PDB file of C-alpha atoms in Angstrom:
ATOM      1  CA  GLU A   5     -20.808 -16.736 -23.543  1.00 47.00           C
ATOM      2  CA  ILE A   6     -19.774 -19.335 -25.523  1.00 49.00           C
ATOM      3  CA  GLU A   7     -22.226 -21.452 -24.231  1.00 50.00           C
ATOM      4  CA  LEU A   8     -24.628 -19.843 -25.395  1.00 46.00           C
ATOM      5  CA  GLU A   9     -23.512 -20.585 -29.000  1.00 54.00           C
ATOM      6  CA  PHE A  10     -23.667 -23.995 -29.030  1.00 57.00           C
ATOM      7  CA  THR A  11     -26.666 -24.379 -27.622  1.00 63.00           C
ATOM      8  CA  PRO A  12     -28.573 -23.575 -30.364  1.00 65.00           C
ATOM      9  CA  ILE A  13     -26.301 -26.409 -32.599  1.00 64.00           C
ATOM     10  CA  PHE A  14     -27.259 -28.998 -29.795  1.00 59.00           C
ATOM     11  CA  HIS A  15     -30.654 -27.377 -30.513  1.00 66.00           C
ATOM     12  CA  MET A  16     -30.675 -27.712 -34.041  1.00 66.00           C
ATOM     13  CA  TYR A  17     -29.476 -31.444 -34.243  1.00 61.00           C
ATOM     14  CA  ARG A  18     -32.354 -32.611 -31.623  1.00 64.00           C
ATOM     15  CA  ILE A  19     -34.838 -30.683 -33.967  1.00 66.00           C
ATOM     16  CA  LEU A  20     -33.304 -32.583 -37.386  1.00 60.00           C
ATOM     17  CA  ASP A  21     -33.558 -35.853 -35.150  1.00 59.00           C
ATOM     18  CA  GLU A  22     -36.893 -35.323 -34.701  1.00 57.00           C
ATOM     19  CA  ASN A  23     -38.105 -34.384 -37.499  1.00 60.00           C
ATOM     20  CA  LEU A  24     -35.673 -35.091 -40.549  1.00 54.00           C
ATOM     21  CA  PRO A  25     -33.807 -38.630 -39.169  1.00 56.00           C
ATOM     22  CA  SER A  26     -32.465 -39.705 -42.783  1.00 50.00           C
ATOM     23  CA  ALA A  27     -30.781 -36.119 -43.235  1.00 51.00           C
ATOM     24  CA  MET A  28     -28.146 -36.849 -40.512  1.00 50.00           C
ATOM     25  CA  ILE A  29     -27.715 -40.681 -42.091  1.00 48.00           C
ATOM     26  CA  GLY A  30     -25.487 -39.599 -45.124  1.00 50.00           C
ATOM     27  CA  ASP A  31     -22.877 -37.526 -43.504  1.00 61.00           C
ATOM     28  CA  LYS A  32     -20.788 -39.906 -41.881  1.00 62.00           C
ATOM     29  CA  GLU A  33     -17.693 -36.960 -40.804  1.00 67.00           C
ATOM     30  CA  GLU A  34     -21.132 -35.074 -39.793  1.00 63.00           C
ATOM     31  CA  GLN A  35     -22.161 -38.191 -37.292  1.00 62.00           C
ATOM     32  CA  GLU A  36     -18.914 -38.266 -36.181  1.00 65.00           C
ATOM     33  CA  ALA A  37     -18.363 -34.461 -35.295  1.00 65.00           C
ATOM     34  CA  ARG A  38     -21.738 -34.225 -33.782  1.00 61.00           C
ATOM     35  CA  LEU A  39     -21.510 -37.270 -31.332  1.00 63.00           C
ATOM     36  CA  LEU A  40     -17.792 -36.276 -29.973  1.00 67.00           C
ATOM     37  CA  LEU A  41     -18.759 -32.307 -29.947  1.00 66.00           C
ATOM     38  CA  PRO A  42     -20.753 -32.948 -26.567  1.00 66.00           C
ATOM     39  CA  GLY A  43     -18.063 -34.832 -24.806  1.00 69.00           C
ATOM     40  CA  ASN A  44     -15.519 -32.091 -26.179  1.00 71.00           C
ATOM     41  CA  TRP A  45     -17.189 -29.180 -25.281  1.00 68.00           C
ATOM     42  CA  SER A  46     -17.735 -30.734 -21.982  1.00 72.00           C
ATOM     43  CA  LYS A  47     -14.311 -31.481 -21.283  1.00 78.00           C
ATOM     44  CA  LEU A  48     -13.640 -27.622 -22.429  1.00 76.00           C
ATOM     45  CA  LEU A  49     -15.739 -26.791 -19.525  1.00 72.00           C
ATOM     46  CA  ALA A  50     -13.734 -28.623 -17.447  1.00 74.00           C
ATOM     47  CA  GLU A  51     -10.290 -27.794 -18.143  1.00 78.00           C
ATOM     48  CA  SER A  52     -11.828 -24.304 -18.215  1.00 76.00           C
ATOM     49  CA  GLU A  53     -12.580 -24.211 -14.655  1.00 77.00           C
ATOM     50  CA  THR A  54      -9.780 -25.747 -13.478  1.00 76.00           C
ATOM     51  CA  LYS A  55      -7.458 -22.972 -15.400  1.00 77.00           C
ATOM     52  CA  GLN A  56     -10.110 -20.364 -13.678  1.00 77.00           C
ATOM     53  CA  GLU A  57      -8.931 -22.367  -9.990  1.00 77.00           C
ATOM     54  CA  GLU A  58      -5.056 -22.352 -11.000  1.00 72.00           C
ATOM     55  CA  LEU A  59      -5.107 -18.340 -11.572  1.00 76.00           C
ATOM     56  CA  SER A  60      -7.188 -17.902  -8.968  1.00 75.00           C
ATOM     57  CA  MET A  61      -4.523 -19.528  -6.334  1.00 78.00           C
ATOM     58  CA  LYS A  62      -1.628 -17.799  -8.113  1.00 77.00           C
ATOM     59  CA  GLN A  63      -3.803 -14.704  -7.971  1.00 82.00           C
ATOM     60  CA  ILE A  64      -4.091 -15.144  -3.975  1.00 87.00           C
ATOM     61  CA  GLN A  65      -0.011 -16.089  -3.627  1.00 88.00           C
ATOM     62  CA  TYR A  66       1.121 -13.463  -5.691  1.00 90.00           C
ATOM     63  CA  ARG A  67      -0.861 -10.787  -3.564  1.00 90.00           C
ATOM     64  CA  LYS A  68       0.191 -12.616  -0.550  1.00 92.00           C
ATOM     65  CA  ASN A  69       3.746 -12.174  -2.174  1.00 93.00           C
ATOM     66  CA  LEU A  70       3.041  -8.233  -2.907  1.00 94.00           C
ATOM     67  CA  ILE A  71       1.820  -7.500   0.894  1.00 94.00           C
ATOM     68  CA  LYS A  72       4.672  -9.448   2.234  1.00 95.00           C
ATOM     69  CA  THR A  73       7.011  -7.448  -0.021  1.00 95.00           C
ATOM     70  CA  VAL A  74       5.935  -4.177   0.971  1.00 96.00           C
ATOM     71  CA  ASN A  75       5.931  -4.503   4.494  1.00 96.00           C
ATOM     72  CA  SER A  76       9.862  -5.703   4.197  1.00 97.00           C
ATOM     73  CA  PHE A  77      10.323  -2.658   2.163  1.00 96.00           C
ATOM     74  CA  LYS A  78       8.608  -0.496   4.589  1.00 96.00           C
ATOM     75  CA  LYS A  79      11.485  -1.845   7.046  1.00 97.00           C
ATOM     76  CA  GLU A  80      13.601  -0.958   3.841  1.00 97.00           C
ATOM     77  CA  VAL A  81      12.595   2.691   4.271  1.00 97.00           C
ATOM     78  CA  ILE A  82      12.748   3.116   7.946  1.00 97.00           C
ATOM     79  CA  GLU A  83      16.271   1.157   7.727  1.00 97.00           C
ATOM     80  CA  PHE A  84      17.164   3.737   4.784  1.00 97.00           C
ATOM     81  CA  ARG A  85      16.263   7.075   6.619  1.00 97.00           C
ATOM     82  CA  SER A  86      18.595   5.896   9.541  1.00 97.00           C
ATOM     83  CA  ALA A  87      21.165   5.400   6.895  1.00 97.00           C
ATOM     84  CA  TYR A  88      20.575   8.859   5.517  1.00 96.00           C
ATOM     85  CA  GLU A  89      20.632  10.438   9.126  1.00 94.00           C
ATOM     86  CA  ASN A  90      24.130   9.520  10.063  1.00 95.00           C
ATOM     87  CA  TYR A  91      25.791   8.952   7.237  1.00 95.00           C
ATOM     88  CA  GLY A  92      24.351  11.398   4.923  1.00 94.00           C
ATOM     89  CA  PRO A  93      25.028  14.608   3.455  1.00 90.00           C
ATOM     90  CA  LYS A  94      23.103  16.520   6.024  1.00 85.00           C
ATOM     91  CA  VAL A  95      25.500  15.405   9.011  1.00 86.00           C
ATOM     92  CA  ARG A  96      26.750  17.986  10.762  1.00 80.00           C
ATOM     93  CA  GLY A  97      30.406  18.759  10.553  1.00 81.00           C
ATOM     94  CA  ILE A  98      31.259  17.747   7.581  1.00 84.00           C
ATOM     95  CA  PRO A  99      33.753  18.618   4.833  1.00 82.00           C
ATOM     96  CA  PRO A 100      30.833  20.523   2.412  1.00 80.00           C
ATOM     97  CA  ARG A 101      33.063  18.346  -0.760  1.00 83.00           C
ATOM     98  CA  GLU A 102      32.730  15.271   1.105  1.00 89.00           C
ATOM     99  CA  ALA A 103      28.969  16.188   1.566  1.00 88.00           C
ATOM    100  CA  VAL A 104      28.748  16.384  -2.149  1.00 89.00           C
ATOM    101  CA  ASP A 105      29.800  12.499  -2.308  1.00 92.00           C
ATOM    102  CA  ARG A 106      27.440  11.456   0.049  1.00 95.00           C
ATOM    103  CA  LEU A 107      24.872  13.371  -1.585  1.00 94.00           C
ATOM    104  CA  LYS A 108      25.687  11.645  -5.217  1.00 94.00           C
ATOM    105  CA  ARG A 109      25.369   8.696  -3.439  1.00 96.00           C
ATOM    106  CA  PHE A 110      22.250   8.236  -1.509  1.00 97.00           C
ATOM    107  CA  LYS A 111      20.344  10.482  -4.448  1.00 96.00           C
ATOM    108  CA  GLU A 112      21.270   7.080  -6.308  1.00 96.00           C
ATOM    109  CA  GLU A 113      20.184   5.014  -3.629  1.00 96.00           C
ATOM    110  CA  PHE A 114      17.142   6.769  -3.215  1.00 97.00           C
ATOM    111  CA  GLU A 115      16.445   5.996  -6.893  1.00 96.00           C
ATOM    112  CA  VAL A 116      16.626   2.363  -6.422  1.00 96.00           C
ATOM    113  CA  ARG A 117      13.762   2.889  -3.529  1.00 96.00           C
ATOM    114  CA  GLY A 118      11.741   5.038  -5.349  1.00 95.00           C
ATOM    115  CA  ARG A 119      11.632   2.789  -8.546  1.00 96.00           C
ATOM    116  CA  LYS A 120      10.052   0.265  -6.233  1.00 96.00           C
ATOM    117  CA  GLN A 121       7.378   2.094  -4.696  1.00 96.00           C
ATOM    118  CA  GLU A 122       6.366   2.485  -8.251  1.00 96.00           C
ATOM    119  CA  ILE A 123       6.778  -1.074  -8.985  1.00 96.00           C
ATOM    120  CA  TYR A 124       4.453  -1.672  -5.591  1.00 96.00           C
ATOM    121  CA  PHE A 125       2.055   0.980  -6.483  1.00 95.00           C
ATOM    122  CA  GLN A 126       1.551  -0.487  -9.596  1.00 95.00           C
ATOM    123  CA  GLY A 127       0.950  -3.397  -7.508  1.00 93.00           C
ATOM    124  CA  GLU A 128      -1.510  -2.970  -5.538  1.00 94.00           C
ATOM    125  CA  ASP A 129      -3.644  -1.316  -8.213  1.00 94.00           C
ATOM    126  CA  LEU A 130      -3.376  -4.482 -10.088  1.00 90.00           C
ATOM    127  CA  PHE A 131      -4.999  -6.747  -7.158  1.00 89.00           C
ATOM    128  CA  GLY A 132      -7.262  -3.718  -5.805  1.00 91.00           C
ATOM    129  CA  LEU A 133      -5.094  -2.563  -2.795  1.00 93.00           C
ATOM    130  CA  PRO A 134      -4.562   0.634  -1.199  1.00 94.00           C
ATOM    131  CA  HIS A 135      -1.706   2.476  -1.886  1.00 95.00           C
ATOM    132  CA  GLN A 136       0.826   2.359   1.426  1.00 95.00           C
ATOM    133  CA  GLN A 137       2.370   5.334   2.026  1.00 95.00           C
ATOM    134  CA  TYR A 138       6.155   6.094   3.071  1.00 96.00           C
ATOM    135  CA  PRO A 139       6.138   9.514   4.486  1.00 96.00           C
ATOM    136  CA  LEU A 140      10.568   9.052   5.122  1.00 96.00           C
ATOM    137  CA  LEU A 141      11.095   8.647   1.688  1.00 96.00           C
ATOM    138  CA  GLU A 142       9.378  11.541   1.489  1.00 95.00           C
ATOM    139  CA  GLN A 143      11.005  13.313   3.563  1.00 94.00           C
ATOM    140  CA  THR A 144      14.461  11.800   2.151  1.00 96.00           C
ATOM    141  CA  GLU A 145      13.227  12.793  -1.209  1.00 95.00           C
ATOM    142  CA  GLN A 146      12.173  16.487  -0.704  1.00 90.00           C
ATOM    143  CA  GLU A 147      15.775  17.220   1.701  1.00 90.00           C
ATOM    144  CA  LEU A 148      17.915  15.308  -1.119  1.00 93.00           C
ATOM    145  CA  GLN A 149      16.115  18.497  -3.512  1.00 90.00           C
ATOM    146  CA  TYR A 150      16.973  21.299  -0.919  1.00 87.00           C
ATOM    147  CA  LEU A 151      20.782  19.852  -0.199  1.00 88.00           C
ATOM    148  CA  GLY A 152      20.970  19.543  -4.488  1.00 89.00           C
ATOM    149  CA  GLN A 153      19.894  22.818  -4.631  1.00 85.00           C
ATOM    150  CA  LEU A 154      22.786  23.797  -3.137  1.00 84.00           C
ATOM    151  CA  TYR A 155      25.513  21.997  -2.960  1.00 85.00           C
ATOM    152  CA  ASP A 156      25.207  22.145  -6.749  1.00 84.00           C
ATOM    153  CA  LEU A 157      25.796  25.967  -6.288  1.00 84.00           C
ATOM    154  CA  TYR A 158      28.667  25.334  -4.187  1.00 82.00           C
ATOM    155  CA  VAL A 159      30.190  22.975  -6.567  1.00 82.00           C
ATOM    156  CA  ALA A 160      29.440  25.725  -9.291  1.00 84.00           C
ATOM    157  CA  VAL A 161      31.007  28.712  -7.502  1.00 82.00           C
ATOM    158  CA  LEU A 162      34.150  26.487  -5.880  1.00 80.00           C
ATOM    159  CA  GLU A 163      34.762  26.006 -10.042  1.00 81.00           C
ATOM    160  CA  THR A 164      34.066  29.406 -11.232  1.00 83.00           C
ATOM    161  CA  ILE A 165      36.492  30.126  -8.381  1.00 79.00           C
ATOM    162  CA  ARG A 166      39.051  27.553  -9.932  1.00 78.00           C
ATOM    163  CA  GLU A 167      38.801  28.991 -13.409  1.00 81.00           C
ATOM    164  CA  TRP A 168      39.092  33.154 -12.095  1.00 81.00           C
ATOM    165  CA  LYS A 169      42.216  32.198 -10.395  1.00 81.00           C
ATOM    166  CA  GLU A 170      43.957  30.356 -13.849  1.00 80.00           C
ATOM    167  CA  TYR A 171      43.501  34.375 -15.405  1.00 79.00           C
ATOM    168  CA  LEU A 172      47.102  36.860 -15.315  1.00 79.00           C
ATOM    169  CA  TRP A 173      46.794  39.621 -12.949  1.00 83.00           C
ATOM    170  CA  VAL A 174      47.288  41.609 -17.192  1.00 80.00           C
ATOM    171  CA  ASP A 175      44.163  39.528 -18.071  1.00 78.00           C
ATOM    172  CA  VAL A 176      41.355  40.276 -15.340  1.00 78.00           C
ATOM    173  CA  PRO A 177      40.311  44.159 -16.129  1.00 81.00           C
ATOM    174  CA  GLU A 178      39.057  42.322 -19.243  1.00 82.00           C
ATOM    175  CA  HIS A 179      37.502  39.637 -17.123  1.00 78.00           C
ATOM    176  CA  MET A 180      36.129  41.889 -14.684  1.00 84.00           C
ATOM    177  CA  ASP A 181      32.225  42.553 -16.129  1.00 83.00           C
ATOM    178  CA  THR A 182      31.887  39.352 -16.561  1.00 82.00           C
ATOM    179  CA  MET A 183      32.668  38.011 -12.959  1.00 81.00           C
ATOM    180  CA  LYS A 184      31.128  40.570 -11.673  1.00 84.00           C
ATOM    181  CA  THR A 185      27.934  39.275 -13.536  1.00 84.00           C
ATOM    182  CA  GLN A 186      28.619  36.268 -12.152  1.00 81.00           C
ATOM    183  CA  ILE A 187      29.155  36.599  -8.712  1.00 80.00           C
ATOM    184  CA  GLU A 188      25.610  38.851  -8.510  1.00 81.00           C
ATOM    185  CA  SER A 189      24.047  35.925 -10.532  1.00 82.00           C
ATOM    186  CA  PHE A 190      25.680  33.623  -7.243  1.00 80.00           C
ATOM    187  CA  GLY A 191      24.192  35.926  -4.817  1.00 80.00           C
ATOM    188  CA  GLY A 192      21.158  35.892  -6.570  1.00 80.00           C
ATOM    189  CA  ARG A 193      20.501  32.033  -5.971  1.00 81.00           C
ATOM    190  CA  CYS A 194      22.134  31.695  -2.666  1.00 79.00           C
ATOM    191  CA  LYS A 195      18.949  34.523  -1.588  1.00 79.00           C
ATOM    192  CA  LYS A 196      16.668  31.951  -2.785  1.00 80.00           C
ATOM    193  CA  MET A 197      17.438  29.165  -0.938  1.00 80.00           C
ATOM    194  CA  PRO A 198      15.050  27.577   1.037  1.00 78.00           C
ATOM    195  CA  LYS A 199      15.146  28.733   4.847  1.00 77.00           C
ATOM    196  CA  GLN A 200      15.619  25.812   5.951  1.00 73.00           C
ATOM    197  CA  LEU A 201      19.664  25.601   4.626  1.00 74.00           C
ATOM    198  CA  ARG A 202      20.423  28.592   5.711  1.00 74.00           C
ATOM    199  CA  ASP A 203      21.692  27.574   9.254  1.00 73.00           C
ATOM    200  CA  TRP A 204      23.709  24.852   7.427  1.00 72.00           C
ATOM    201  CA  PRO A 205      27.044  25.091   7.645  1.00 70.00           C
ATOM    202  CA  ALA A 206      27.542  24.737   4.177  1.00 70.00           C
ATOM    203  CA  TYR A 207      25.325  27.527   3.053  1.00 73.00           C
ATOM    204  CA  HIS A 208      27.207  30.281   5.076  1.00 74.00           C
ATOM    205  CA  GLU A 209      30.821  28.748   3.440  1.00 72.00           C
ATOM    206  CA  LEU A 210      28.810  29.320   0.268  1.00 70.00           C
ATOM    207  CA  LYS A 211      27.383  32.903   0.888  1.00 73.00           C
ATOM    208  CA  LYS A 212      31.284  34.079   2.362  1.00 74.00           C
ATOM    209  CA  GLU A 213      32.824  32.392  -0.849  1.00 67.00           C
ATOM    210  CA  ILE A 214      31.115  34.393  -2.872  1.00 67.00           C
ATOM    211  CA  GLU A 215      30.992  36.995  -0.868  1.00 65.00           C
TER     212      GLU A 215
END
């Protein structure tokens, strides 16, 4: 498009040379600018082509780096899932309080990988690459959400029971209605837990505490 804008200028000077040669003699600065114009234009075109080639090479390298990084991330996701299954909050037999600590840690680790996935998705969009899928990461996210529901309620129940134990016996009657309402609320939340959680030891312990 820029070249199309310069073409009429060159054409204009050619017409002036052919029809009014004396008109161009008097203006020395314009004559010098005119003489330099073709050379400067050619130089600009050459520099533009060089920059375009450099940019193309960088894009190719960035694309290769992205593909390499994504492949490495796939392995990282597999390792993360393995660690989650072996040392995460869903390991059977661990005390619920320890499961709460593990849940917090693996949630934080998942968030790091979730941010990486978003960045790689943006890179794939930039280079026109298909989004890579991470089913193990999606599975872990869903399980962390389920476990979060379970252990958030578990912690809330334990904290409430601890508060109730601090009541003096003489003060208990005036809190009975509030305590009953709270127990019913906990029971309702417990019943609404996903079916996948109902065979977990922590679920049964939670249910026992509520009842």
